[in-house]
Coordinates of C-alpha atoms in Angstrom, one line a residue:
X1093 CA 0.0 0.0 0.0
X1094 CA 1.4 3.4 -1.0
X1095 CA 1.9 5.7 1.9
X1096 CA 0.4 9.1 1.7
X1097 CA 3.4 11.8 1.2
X1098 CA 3.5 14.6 3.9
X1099 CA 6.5 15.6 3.7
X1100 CA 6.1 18.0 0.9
X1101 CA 2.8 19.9 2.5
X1102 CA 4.5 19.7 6.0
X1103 CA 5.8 23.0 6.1
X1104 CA 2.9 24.6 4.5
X1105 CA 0.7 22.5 7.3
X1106 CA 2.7 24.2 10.2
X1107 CA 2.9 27.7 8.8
X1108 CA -1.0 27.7 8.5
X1109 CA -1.2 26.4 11.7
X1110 CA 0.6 29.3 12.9
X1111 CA -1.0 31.6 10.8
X1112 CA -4.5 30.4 12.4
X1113 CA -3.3 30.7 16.3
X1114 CA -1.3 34.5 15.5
X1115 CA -4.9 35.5 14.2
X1116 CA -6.3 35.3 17.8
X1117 CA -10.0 35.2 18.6
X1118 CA -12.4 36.7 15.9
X1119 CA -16.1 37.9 17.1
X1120 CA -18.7 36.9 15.0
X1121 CA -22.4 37.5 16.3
X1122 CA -21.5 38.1 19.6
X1123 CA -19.1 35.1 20.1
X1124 CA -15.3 34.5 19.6
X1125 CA -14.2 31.5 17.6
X1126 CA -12.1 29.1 19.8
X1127 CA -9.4 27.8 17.3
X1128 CA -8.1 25.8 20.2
X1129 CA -9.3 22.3 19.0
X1130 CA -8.9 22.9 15.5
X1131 CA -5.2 23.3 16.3
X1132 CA -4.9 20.2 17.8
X1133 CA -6.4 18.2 15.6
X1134 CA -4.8 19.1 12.8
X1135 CA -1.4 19.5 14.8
X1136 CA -2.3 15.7 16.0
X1137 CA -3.4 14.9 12.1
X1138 CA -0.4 16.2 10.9
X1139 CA 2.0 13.8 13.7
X1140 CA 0.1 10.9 12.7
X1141 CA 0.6 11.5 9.0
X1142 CA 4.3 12.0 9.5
X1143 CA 4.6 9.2 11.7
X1144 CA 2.8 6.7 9.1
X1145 CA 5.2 7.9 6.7
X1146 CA 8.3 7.5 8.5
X1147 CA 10.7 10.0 10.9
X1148 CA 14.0 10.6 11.3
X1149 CA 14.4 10.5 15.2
X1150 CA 18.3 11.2 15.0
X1151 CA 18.4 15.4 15.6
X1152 CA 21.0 17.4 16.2
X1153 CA 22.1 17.5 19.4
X1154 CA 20.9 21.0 20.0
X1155 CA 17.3 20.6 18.4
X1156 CA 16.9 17.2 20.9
X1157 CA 17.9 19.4 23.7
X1158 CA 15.4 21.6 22.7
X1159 CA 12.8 19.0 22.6
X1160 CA 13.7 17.4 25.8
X1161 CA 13.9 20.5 27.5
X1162 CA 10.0 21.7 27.0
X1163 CA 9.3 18.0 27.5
X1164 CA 11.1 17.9 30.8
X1165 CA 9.3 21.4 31.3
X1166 CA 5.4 19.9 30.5
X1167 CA 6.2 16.6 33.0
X1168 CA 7.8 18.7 35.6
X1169 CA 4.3 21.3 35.4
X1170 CA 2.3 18.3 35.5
X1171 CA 3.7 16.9 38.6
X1172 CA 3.4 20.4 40.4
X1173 CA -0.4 20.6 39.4
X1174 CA -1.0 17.8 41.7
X1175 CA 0.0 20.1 44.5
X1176 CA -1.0 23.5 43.6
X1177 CA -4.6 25.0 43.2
X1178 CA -6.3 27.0 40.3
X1179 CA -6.4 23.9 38.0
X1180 CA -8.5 25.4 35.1
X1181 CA -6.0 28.1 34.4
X1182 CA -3.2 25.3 34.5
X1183 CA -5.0 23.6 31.8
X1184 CA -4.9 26.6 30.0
X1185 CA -1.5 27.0 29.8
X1186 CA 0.1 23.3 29.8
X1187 CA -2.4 22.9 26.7
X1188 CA -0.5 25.6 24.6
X1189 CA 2.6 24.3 26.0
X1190 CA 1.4 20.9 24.3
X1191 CA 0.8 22.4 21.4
X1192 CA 4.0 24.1 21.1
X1193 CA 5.6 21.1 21.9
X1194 CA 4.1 19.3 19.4
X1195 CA 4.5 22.1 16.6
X1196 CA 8.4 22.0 17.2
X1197 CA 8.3 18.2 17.2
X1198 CA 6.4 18.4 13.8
X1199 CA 9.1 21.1 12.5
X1200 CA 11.9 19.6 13.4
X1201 CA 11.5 16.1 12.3
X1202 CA 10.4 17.2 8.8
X1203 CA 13.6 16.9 6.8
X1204 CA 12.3 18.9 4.0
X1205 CA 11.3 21.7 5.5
X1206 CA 15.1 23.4 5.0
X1207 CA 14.3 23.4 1.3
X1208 CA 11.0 24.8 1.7
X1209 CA 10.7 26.8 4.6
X1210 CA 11.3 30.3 2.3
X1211 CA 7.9 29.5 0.2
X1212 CA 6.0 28.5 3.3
X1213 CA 7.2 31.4 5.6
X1214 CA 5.2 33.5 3.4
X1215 CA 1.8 32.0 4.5
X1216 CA 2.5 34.5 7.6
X1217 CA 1.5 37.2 5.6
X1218 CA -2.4 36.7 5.9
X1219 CA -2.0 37.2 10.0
X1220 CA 0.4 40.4 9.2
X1221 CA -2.0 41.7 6.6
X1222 CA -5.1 40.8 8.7
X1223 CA -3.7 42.5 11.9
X1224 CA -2.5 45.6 10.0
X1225 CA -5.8 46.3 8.1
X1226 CA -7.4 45.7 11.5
X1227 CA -5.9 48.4 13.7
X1228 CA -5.6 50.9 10.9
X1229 CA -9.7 50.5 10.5
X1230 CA -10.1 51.4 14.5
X1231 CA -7.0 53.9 14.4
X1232 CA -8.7 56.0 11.4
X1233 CA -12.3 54.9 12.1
X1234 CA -12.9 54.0 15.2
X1235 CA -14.3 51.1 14.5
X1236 CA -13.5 48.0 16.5
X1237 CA -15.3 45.2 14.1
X1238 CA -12.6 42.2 15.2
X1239 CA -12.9 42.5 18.9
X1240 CA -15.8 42.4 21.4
X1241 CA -16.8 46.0 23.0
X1242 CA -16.0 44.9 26.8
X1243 CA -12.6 44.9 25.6
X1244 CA -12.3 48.3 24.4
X1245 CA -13.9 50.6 26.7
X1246 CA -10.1 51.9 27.6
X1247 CA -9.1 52.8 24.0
X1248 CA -12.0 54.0 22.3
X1249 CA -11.2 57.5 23.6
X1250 CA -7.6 57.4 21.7
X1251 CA -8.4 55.4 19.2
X1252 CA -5.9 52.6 20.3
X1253 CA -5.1 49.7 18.4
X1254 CA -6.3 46.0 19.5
X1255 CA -7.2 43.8 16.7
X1256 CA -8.5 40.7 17.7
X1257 CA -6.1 40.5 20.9
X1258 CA -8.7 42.0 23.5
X1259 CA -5.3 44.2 25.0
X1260 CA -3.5 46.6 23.1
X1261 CA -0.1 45.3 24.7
X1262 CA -1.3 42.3 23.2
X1263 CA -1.2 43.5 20.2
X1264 CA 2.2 45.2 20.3
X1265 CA 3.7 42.3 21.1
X1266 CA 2.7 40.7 17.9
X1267 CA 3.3 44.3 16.1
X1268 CA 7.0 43.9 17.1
X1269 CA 7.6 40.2 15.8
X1270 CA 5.7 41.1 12.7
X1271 CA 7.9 44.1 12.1
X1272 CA 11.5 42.1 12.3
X1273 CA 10.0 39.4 10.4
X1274 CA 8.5 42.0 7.6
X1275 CA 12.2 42.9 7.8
X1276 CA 13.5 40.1 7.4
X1277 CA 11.6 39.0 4.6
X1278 CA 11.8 42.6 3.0
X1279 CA 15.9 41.8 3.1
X1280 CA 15.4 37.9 1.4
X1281 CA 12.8 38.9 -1.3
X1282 CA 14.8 39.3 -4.6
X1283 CA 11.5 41.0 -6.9
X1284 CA 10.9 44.7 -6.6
X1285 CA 7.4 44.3 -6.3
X1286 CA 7.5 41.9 -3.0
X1287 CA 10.4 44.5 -1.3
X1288 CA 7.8 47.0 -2.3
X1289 CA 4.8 45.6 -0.6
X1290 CA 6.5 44.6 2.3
X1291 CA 7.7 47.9 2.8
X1292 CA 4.0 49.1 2.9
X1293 CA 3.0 46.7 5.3
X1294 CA 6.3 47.5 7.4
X1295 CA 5.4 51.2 7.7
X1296 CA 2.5 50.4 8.6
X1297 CA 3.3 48.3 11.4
X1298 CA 5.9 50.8 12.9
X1299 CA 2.9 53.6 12.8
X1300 CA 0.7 51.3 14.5
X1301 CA 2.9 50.4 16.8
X1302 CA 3.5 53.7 17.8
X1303 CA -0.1 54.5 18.1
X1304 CA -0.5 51.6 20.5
X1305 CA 1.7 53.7 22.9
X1306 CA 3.1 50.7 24.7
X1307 CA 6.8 51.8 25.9
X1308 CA 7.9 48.2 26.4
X1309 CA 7.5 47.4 22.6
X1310 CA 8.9 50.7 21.4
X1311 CA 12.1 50.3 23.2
X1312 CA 11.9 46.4 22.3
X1313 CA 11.8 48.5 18.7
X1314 CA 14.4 51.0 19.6
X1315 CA 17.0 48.3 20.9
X1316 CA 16.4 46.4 17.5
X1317 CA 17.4 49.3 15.7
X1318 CA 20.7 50.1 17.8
X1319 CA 21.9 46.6 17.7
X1320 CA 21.7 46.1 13.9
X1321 CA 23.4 49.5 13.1
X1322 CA 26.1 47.9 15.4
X1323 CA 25.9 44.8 13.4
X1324 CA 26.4 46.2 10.1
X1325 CA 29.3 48.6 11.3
X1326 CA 30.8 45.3 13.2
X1327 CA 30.2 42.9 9.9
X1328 CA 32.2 45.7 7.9
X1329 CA 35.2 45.2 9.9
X1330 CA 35.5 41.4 9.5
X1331 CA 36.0 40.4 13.4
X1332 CA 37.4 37.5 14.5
X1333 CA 36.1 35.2 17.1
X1334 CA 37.7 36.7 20.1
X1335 CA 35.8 39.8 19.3
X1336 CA 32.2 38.2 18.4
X1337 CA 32.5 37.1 22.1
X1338 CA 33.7 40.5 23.1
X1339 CA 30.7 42.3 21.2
X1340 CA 28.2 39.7 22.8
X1341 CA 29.2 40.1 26.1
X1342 CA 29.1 43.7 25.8
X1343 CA 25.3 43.6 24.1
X1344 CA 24.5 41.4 27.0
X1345 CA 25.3 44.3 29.5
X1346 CA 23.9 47.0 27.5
X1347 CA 20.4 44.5 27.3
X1348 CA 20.9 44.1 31.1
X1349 CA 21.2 47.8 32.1
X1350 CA 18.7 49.0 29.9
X1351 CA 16.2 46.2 31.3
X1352 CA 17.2 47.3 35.1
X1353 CA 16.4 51.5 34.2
X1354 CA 12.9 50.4 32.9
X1355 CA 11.7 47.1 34.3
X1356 CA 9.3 49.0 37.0
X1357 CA 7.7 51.1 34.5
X1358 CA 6.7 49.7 30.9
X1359 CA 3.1 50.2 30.3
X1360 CA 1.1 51.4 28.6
X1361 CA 1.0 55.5 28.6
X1362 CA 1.4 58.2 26.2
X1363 CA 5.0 57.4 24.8
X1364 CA 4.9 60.6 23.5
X1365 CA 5.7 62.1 27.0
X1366 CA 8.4 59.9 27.9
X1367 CA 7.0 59.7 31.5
X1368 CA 9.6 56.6 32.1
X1369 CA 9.6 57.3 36.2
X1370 CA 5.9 56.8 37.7
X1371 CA 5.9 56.4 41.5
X1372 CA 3.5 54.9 41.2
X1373 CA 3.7 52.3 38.4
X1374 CA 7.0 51.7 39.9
X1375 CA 5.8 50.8 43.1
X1376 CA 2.9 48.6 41.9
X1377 CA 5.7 46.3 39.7
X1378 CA 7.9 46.1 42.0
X1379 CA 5.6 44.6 44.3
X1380 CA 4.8 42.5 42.1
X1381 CA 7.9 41.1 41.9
X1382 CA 8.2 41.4 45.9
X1383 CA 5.4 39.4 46.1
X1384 CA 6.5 36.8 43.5
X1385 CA 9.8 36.0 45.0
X1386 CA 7.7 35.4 48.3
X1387 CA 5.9 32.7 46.7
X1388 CA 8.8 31.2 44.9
X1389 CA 10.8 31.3 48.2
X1390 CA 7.3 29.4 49.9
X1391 CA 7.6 26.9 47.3
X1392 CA 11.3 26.3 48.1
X1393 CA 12.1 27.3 44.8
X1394 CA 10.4 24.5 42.7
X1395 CA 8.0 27.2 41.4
X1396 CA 4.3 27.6 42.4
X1397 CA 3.0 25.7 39.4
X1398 CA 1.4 27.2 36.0
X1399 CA -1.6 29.4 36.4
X1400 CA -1.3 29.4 40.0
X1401 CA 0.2 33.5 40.2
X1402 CA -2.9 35.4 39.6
X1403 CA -4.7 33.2 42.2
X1404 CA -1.9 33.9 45.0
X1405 CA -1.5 37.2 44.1
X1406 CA -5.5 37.3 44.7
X1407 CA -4.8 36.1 47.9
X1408 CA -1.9 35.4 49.8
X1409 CA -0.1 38.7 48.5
X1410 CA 1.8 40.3 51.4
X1411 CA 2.7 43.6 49.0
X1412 CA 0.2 45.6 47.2
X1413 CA -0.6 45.8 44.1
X1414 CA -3.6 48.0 43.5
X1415 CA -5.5 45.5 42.1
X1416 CA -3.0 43.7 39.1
X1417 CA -2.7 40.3 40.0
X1418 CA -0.3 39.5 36.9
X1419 CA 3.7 39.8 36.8
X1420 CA 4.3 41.6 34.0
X1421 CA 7.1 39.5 33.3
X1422 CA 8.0 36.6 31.2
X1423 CA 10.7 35.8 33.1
X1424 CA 10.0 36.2 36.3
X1425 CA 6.5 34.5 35.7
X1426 CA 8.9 31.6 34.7
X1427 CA 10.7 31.8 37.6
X1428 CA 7.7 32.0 40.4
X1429 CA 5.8 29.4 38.1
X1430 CA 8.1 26.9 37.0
X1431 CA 11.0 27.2 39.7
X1432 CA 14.6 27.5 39.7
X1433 CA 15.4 24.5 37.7
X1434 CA 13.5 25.2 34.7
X1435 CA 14.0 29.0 34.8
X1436 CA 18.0 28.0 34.9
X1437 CA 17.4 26.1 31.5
X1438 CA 15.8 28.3 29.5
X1439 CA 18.0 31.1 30.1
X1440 CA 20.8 28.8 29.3
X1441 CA 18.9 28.2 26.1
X1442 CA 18.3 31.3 25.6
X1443 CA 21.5 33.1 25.5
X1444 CA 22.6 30.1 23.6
X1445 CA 20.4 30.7 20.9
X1446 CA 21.0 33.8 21.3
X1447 CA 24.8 33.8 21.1
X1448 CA 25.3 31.2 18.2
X1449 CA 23.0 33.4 16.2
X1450 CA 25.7 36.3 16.7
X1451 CA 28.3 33.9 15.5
X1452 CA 26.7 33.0 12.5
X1453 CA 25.5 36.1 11.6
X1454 CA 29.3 37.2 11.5
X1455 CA 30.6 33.8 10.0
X1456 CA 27.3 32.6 8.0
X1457 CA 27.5 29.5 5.7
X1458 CA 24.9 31.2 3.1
X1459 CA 23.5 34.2 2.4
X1460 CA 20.3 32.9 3.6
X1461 CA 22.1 32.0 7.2
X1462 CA 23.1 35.5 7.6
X1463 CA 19.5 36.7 6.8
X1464 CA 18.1 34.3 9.3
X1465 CA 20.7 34.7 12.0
X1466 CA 20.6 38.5 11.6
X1467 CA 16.4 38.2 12.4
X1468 CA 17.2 35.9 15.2
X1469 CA 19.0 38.6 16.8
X1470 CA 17.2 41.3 16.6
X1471 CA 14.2 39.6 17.9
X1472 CA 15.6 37.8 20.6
X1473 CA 17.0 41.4 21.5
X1474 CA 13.7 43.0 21.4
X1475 CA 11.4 40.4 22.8
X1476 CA 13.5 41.2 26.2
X1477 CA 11.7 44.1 26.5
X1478 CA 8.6 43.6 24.6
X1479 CA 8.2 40.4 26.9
X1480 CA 7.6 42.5 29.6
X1481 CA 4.3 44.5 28.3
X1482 CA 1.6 42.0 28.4
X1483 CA 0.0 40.5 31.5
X1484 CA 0.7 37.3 31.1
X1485 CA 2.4 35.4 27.7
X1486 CA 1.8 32.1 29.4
X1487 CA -2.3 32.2 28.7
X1488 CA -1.6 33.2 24.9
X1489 CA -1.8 30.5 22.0
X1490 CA -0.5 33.2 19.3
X1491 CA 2.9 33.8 21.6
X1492 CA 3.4 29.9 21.8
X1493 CA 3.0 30.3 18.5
X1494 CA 5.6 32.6 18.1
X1495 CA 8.1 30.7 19.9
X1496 CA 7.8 27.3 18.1
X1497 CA 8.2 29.7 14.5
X1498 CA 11.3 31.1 16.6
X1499 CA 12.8 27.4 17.7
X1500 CA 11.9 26.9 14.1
X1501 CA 14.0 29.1 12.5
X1502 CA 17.0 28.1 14.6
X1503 CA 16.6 24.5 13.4
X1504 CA 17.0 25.4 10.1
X1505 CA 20.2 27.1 10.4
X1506 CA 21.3 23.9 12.6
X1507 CA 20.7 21.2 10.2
X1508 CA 22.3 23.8 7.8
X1509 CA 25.7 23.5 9.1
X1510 CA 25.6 19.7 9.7
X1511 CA 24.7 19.2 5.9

């Protein structure tokens, strides 16, 4: 019996897939479209497909460590769930894990998708031009037609952008990974009239993102900026190794400073004002963080468990926090949530990632290494500070998203330099 060939739609599969969760939740007569099964089946369809058709279990040693990594990080949350309380919102967020895990799984199994990963990245263009026509429509009109009207009472006044995201950090968030990857595809396309477009949609994104007036994504934007101008200047003098290190080191502690002048005040206020030092956004975050450490430190440092934060911060806070009961912070959520251990990993990983994009950027194999290494960068860069805008990035299927279509693009450049 012939076996039905997935390996050439694969890719395609997965970047629809994306595509679907980066569109969020669509109103339609009153009622949002929960995408949430329809990911997982196909996501499981897809598996089962490749499976019947044979995988290539034998990674790279850095994709398995990856993989074994948010595995180890899915067992390890379902062990604390057995101990910690708020089980609904746990389910919440061990699901997307789950479906991040088994989006990279599909990705990085799929030996073909190197060759075709160029066409397919360009199915991301219906959420990018879907997004963009959206919060143009309620920055010129007012209109809000893609989001339901509890959401917006706080932006209708300004004409603030949401989308379908419910939360106009939200949608900055996605604004600023739509923006590096418009550039980087702006940078790869080779026809005039694809530069051209993208450009549109690029401008377009930067003015929206503006408008959205969240200060964590701006300077997410800003620091992207800075960092390539010092990238092209660097590439131009043809460093050596001992002075890659030298530049990462150094872009670590400008990242690091920069993140400890605004970590207690990145919200959402008129940018325009530069108001960076609120006493009172400033005291709010950082009892936030007060109070996370206090549970971390309760839990001995094995982490509270996912979806448990909001709940204790509800309750058992011994800080306040005038009513937020979210961190603010990716990291730190990590951290209070997950523990020690995991937190430990993925910043490991993390600067990893981070650090052999650097050095392939300065020594690529291909053109198209450099293009992808260079994208890396810059997002990784700016995702440190965009990361801290929204509520919570645990509870959000498009950011899970995101981060399997970053893991994603990594692989590539791996199996590139073992071929």
């Amino acid at each position: 019996m012939q076996k039905f060939d997935i390996k050439g739609i694969n890719v395609y599969l997965l970047y629809i897939i994306f595509s679907i969760m980066l569109l969020g939740n669509i109103p339609i007569i009153g009622s949002s479209i929960v995408l949430f099964g329809l990911i997982l089946i196909v996501s499981l369809f897809t598996l089962v497909l490749l499976i019947y058709n044979g995988i290539n279990l034998k990674q790279e040693k850095e994709i398995r460590n990856i993989l074994l990594f948010y595995l180890f990080w899915m067992l390890y949350s379902l062990i604390q769930s057995t101990f910690f309380i708020n089980r609904e919102m746990f389910l919440v967020e061990i699901m997307n894990m789950f479906i991040m895990f088994i989006l990279l799984f599909l990705a990085v199994l799929n030996t073909s998708g190197l060759k075709k990963y160029s066409k397919g990245i360009k199915i991301l263009l219906v959420p990018i031009i879907f997004h963009t026509y959206a919060g143009l429509i309620e920055v010129f009109t007012g209109e809000y037609i893609f989001t339901d009207n509890i959401y917006i009472s706080g932006y209708l006044r300004n004409k603030m952008p949401v989308s379908s995201l419910y939360n106009t950090n939200n949608y900055a968030t996605v604004l600023v990974f739509f923006i590096i990857l418009l550039f980087y595809l702006l940078i790869s396309s080779k026809k005039w009239q694809k530069k051209f477009f993208i450009f549109i949609l690029l401008l377009a994104d930067v003015f929206l993102l503006y408008m959205t007036q969240s200060r964590g994504n701006l300077l997410g934007l800003l620091t992207c900026i800075v960092i390539y101008v010092l990238l092209m200047i660097l590439q131009s003098k043809h460093m050596t190794s001992k002075y890659i290190k030298l530049f990462f080191v150094l872009l670590m502690l400008f990242i690091l400073i920069c993140i400890a002048i605004i970590l207690m005040n990145i919200g959402v206020t008129d940018f325009r004002t530069i108001e960076f030092f609120n006493n009172q956004s400033n005291f709010t975050r950082l009892n936030l963080i007060k109070n996370g450490f206090y549970f971390l430190s309760s839990s001995k440092y094995l982490g509270v468990g996912l979806g448990n934060i909001e709940n204790l911060m509800m309750t058992f806070s011994k800080f306040p926090t005038n009513g937020i009961f979210n961190l603010h912070n990716f990291f730190i959520e990590i951290m209070v949530s997950s523990g020690i251990i995991v937190f430990t990993f993925f910043v490991k990983g993390y600067i990893q990632i981070l650090y052999n994009s650097v050095t392939n950027f300065f020594n690529p194999l291909s053109k198209e290494m450099g293009q992808r290494s260079l994208y890396l960068v810059l997002y990784l860069c700016a995702f440190l500070f965009s990361s801290i805008s929204p509520s919570s990035l645990f509870q959000l299927r498009w950011f899970w998203a995101i981060t399997t279509f970053i893991l994603l693009m990594y692989s590539y450049t791996v199996k590139e330099q073992k071929e």
